[in-house]
GROMACS .gro file of C-alpha atoms in nm:
model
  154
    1UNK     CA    1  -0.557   2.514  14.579
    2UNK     CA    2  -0.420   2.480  14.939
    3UNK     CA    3  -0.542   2.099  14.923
    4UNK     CA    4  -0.318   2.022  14.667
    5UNK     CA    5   0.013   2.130  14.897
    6UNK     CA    6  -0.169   1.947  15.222
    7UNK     CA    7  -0.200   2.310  15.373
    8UNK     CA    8  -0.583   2.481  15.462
    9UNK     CA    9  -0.675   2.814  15.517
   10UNK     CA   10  -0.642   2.753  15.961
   11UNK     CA   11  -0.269   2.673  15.888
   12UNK     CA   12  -0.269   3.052  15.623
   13UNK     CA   13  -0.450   3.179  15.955
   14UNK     CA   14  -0.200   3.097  16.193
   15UNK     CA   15   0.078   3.277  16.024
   16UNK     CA   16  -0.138   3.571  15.902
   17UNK     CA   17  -0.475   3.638  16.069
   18UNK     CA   18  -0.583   3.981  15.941
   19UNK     CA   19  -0.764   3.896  15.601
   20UNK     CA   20  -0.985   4.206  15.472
   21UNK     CA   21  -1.283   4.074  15.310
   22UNK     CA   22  -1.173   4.167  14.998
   23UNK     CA   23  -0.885   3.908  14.975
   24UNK     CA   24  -1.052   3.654  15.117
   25UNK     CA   25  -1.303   3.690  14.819
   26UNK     CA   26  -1.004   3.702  14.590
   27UNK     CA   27  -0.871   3.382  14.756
   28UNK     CA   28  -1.228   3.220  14.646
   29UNK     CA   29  -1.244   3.341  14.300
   30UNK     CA   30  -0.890   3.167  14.269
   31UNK     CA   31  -0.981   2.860  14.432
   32UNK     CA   32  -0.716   2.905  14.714
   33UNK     CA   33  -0.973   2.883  14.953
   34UNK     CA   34  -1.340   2.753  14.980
   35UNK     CA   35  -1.673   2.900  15.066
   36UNK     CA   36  -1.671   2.700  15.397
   37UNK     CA   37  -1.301   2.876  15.476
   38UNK     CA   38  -1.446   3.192  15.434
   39UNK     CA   39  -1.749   3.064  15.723
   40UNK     CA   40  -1.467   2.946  15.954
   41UNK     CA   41  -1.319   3.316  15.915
   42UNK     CA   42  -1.599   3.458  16.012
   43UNK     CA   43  -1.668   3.298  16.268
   44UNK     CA   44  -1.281   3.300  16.428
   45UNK     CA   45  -1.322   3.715  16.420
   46UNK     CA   46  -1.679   3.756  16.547
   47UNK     CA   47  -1.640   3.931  16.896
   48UNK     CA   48  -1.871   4.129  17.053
   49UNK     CA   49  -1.807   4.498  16.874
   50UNK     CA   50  -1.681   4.468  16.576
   51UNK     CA   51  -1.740   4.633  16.283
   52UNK     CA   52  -2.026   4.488  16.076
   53UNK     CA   53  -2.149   4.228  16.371
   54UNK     CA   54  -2.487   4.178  16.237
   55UNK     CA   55  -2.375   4.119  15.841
   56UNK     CA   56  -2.094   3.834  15.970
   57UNK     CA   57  -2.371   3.685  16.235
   58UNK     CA   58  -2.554   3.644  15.887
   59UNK     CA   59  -2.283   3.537  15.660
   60UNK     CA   60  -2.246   3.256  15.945
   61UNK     CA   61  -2.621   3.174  15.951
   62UNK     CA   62  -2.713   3.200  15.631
   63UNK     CA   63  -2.401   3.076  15.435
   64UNK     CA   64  -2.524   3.349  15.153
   65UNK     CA   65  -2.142   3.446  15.047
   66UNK     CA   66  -2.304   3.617  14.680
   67UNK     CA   67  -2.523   3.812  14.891
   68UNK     CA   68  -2.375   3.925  15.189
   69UNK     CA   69  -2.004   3.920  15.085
   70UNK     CA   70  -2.049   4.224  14.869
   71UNK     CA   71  -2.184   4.403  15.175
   72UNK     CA   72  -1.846   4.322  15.419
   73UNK     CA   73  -1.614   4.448  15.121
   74UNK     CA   74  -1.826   4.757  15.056
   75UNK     CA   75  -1.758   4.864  15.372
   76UNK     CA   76  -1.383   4.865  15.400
   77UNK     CA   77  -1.064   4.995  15.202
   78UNK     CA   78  -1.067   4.745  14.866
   79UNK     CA   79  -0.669   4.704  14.768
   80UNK     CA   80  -0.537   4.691  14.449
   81UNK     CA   81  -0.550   4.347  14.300
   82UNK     CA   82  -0.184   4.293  14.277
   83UNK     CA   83  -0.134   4.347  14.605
   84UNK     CA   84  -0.422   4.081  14.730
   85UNK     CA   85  -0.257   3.876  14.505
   86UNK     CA   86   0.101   3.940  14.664
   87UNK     CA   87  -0.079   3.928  15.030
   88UNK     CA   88  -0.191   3.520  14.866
   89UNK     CA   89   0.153   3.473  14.713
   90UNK     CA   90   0.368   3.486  15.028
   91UNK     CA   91   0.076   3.324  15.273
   92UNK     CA   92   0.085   3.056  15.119
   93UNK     CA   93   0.472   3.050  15.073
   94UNK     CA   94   0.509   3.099  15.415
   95UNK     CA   95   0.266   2.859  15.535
   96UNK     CA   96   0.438   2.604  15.286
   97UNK     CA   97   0.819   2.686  15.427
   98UNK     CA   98   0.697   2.677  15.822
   99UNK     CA   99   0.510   2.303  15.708
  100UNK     CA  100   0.657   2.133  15.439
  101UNK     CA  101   1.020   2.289  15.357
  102UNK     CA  102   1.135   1.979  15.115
  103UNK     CA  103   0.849   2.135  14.853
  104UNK     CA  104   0.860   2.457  14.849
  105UNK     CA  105   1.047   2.538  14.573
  106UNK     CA  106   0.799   2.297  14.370
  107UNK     CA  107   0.505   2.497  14.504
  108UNK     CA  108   0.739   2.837  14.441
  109UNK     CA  109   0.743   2.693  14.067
  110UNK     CA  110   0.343   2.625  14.069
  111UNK     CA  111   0.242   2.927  14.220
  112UNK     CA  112   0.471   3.136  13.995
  113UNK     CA  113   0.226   2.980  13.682
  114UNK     CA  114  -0.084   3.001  13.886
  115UNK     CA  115  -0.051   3.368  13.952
  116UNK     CA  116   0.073   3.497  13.623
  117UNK     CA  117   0.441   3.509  13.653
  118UNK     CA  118   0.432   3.738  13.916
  119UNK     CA  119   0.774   3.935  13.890
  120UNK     CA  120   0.843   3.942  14.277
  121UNK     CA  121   0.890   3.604  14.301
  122UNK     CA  122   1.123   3.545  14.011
  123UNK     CA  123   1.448   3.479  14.148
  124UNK     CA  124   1.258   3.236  14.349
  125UNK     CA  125   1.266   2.995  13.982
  126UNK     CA  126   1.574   2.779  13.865
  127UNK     CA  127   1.472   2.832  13.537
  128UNK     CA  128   1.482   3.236  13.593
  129UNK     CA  129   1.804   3.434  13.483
  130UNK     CA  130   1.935   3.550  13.847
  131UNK     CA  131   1.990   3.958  13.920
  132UNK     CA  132   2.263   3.850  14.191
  133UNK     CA  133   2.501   3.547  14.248
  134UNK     CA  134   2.287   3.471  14.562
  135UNK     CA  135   2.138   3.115  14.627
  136UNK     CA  136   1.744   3.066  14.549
  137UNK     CA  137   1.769   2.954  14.934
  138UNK     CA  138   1.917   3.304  15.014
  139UNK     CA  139   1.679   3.463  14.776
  140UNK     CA  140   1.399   3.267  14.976
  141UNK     CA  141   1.457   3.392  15.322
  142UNK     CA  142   1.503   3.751  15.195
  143UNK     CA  143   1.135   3.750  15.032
  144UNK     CA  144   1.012   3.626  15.418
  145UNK     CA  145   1.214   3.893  15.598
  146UNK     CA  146   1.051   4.147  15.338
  147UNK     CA  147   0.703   3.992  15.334
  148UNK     CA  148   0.688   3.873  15.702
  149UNK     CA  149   0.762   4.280  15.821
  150UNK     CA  150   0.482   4.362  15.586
  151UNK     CA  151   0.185   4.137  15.599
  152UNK     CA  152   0.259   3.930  15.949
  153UNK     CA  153   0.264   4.253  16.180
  154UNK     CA  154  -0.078   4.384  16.055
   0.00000   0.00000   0.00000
């Protein structure tokens, strides 16, 4: 999905680059990201010490995502899906507004079919009845204040 907006998963890195393994699965199954982007995260966290060194040296070597992928989620906090989705939603908002600012309300307008009408980016749609008398620009830079505090510090 990020190919179609000229983004890839380095440029989703750059603005957010704590991904559980979780939502990086989730980002698969919705063909946001590919099997290789998943590699390329491995690789850009493996340090010496962390937590499950030997199962991401083997994700990396073995490219076995069905087999070993499982193993990395097991072993962490698994989020609610709504929330992985709403982590997706604004990453690759963001990453659209800091890269290509002329589309984004076109992608807005995409993503808001792709992911189900998701209700927290309503007022983000010019076809949407508005809550306030607030532009859809204003609206915009609100839902990045909100979303930036929440998933950029992590």
């Amino acid at each position: 999905m990020l190919n179609l907006y000229d983004l890839s998963f380095s440029k989703v890195y750059e603005v957010i680059p704590n991904w559980k393994w979780c939502e990086l699965k989730q980002g698969y199954e919705l063909s946001i990201i590919s099997k290789n982007d998943i590699l390329l995260y491995a690789g850009w966290i493996l340090t010496e010490g962390i937590e499950n060194f030997d199962l991401i040296i083997d994700l990396i070597v073995y490219e076995n995502l069905e087999e070993i992928l499982p193993k990395l989620i097991d072993s962490e906090y698994e989020d609610d899906l709504d929330i992985i989705n709403s982590k997706w939603l604004f990453a690759i908002i963001y990453t659209v507004f800091l890269n290509c600012k002329d589309k984004i309300f076109d992608i807005i307008e995409d993503l808001y079919i792709e992911f189900d009408y998701p209700e927290e980016i309503s007022t983000l749609i010019a076809y949407m009845p508005k809550k306030t008398n607030r532009s859809m620009e204003e609206e915009l830079m609100d839902y990045i204040k909100t979303n930036k505090s929440k998933w950029c510090s992590i």
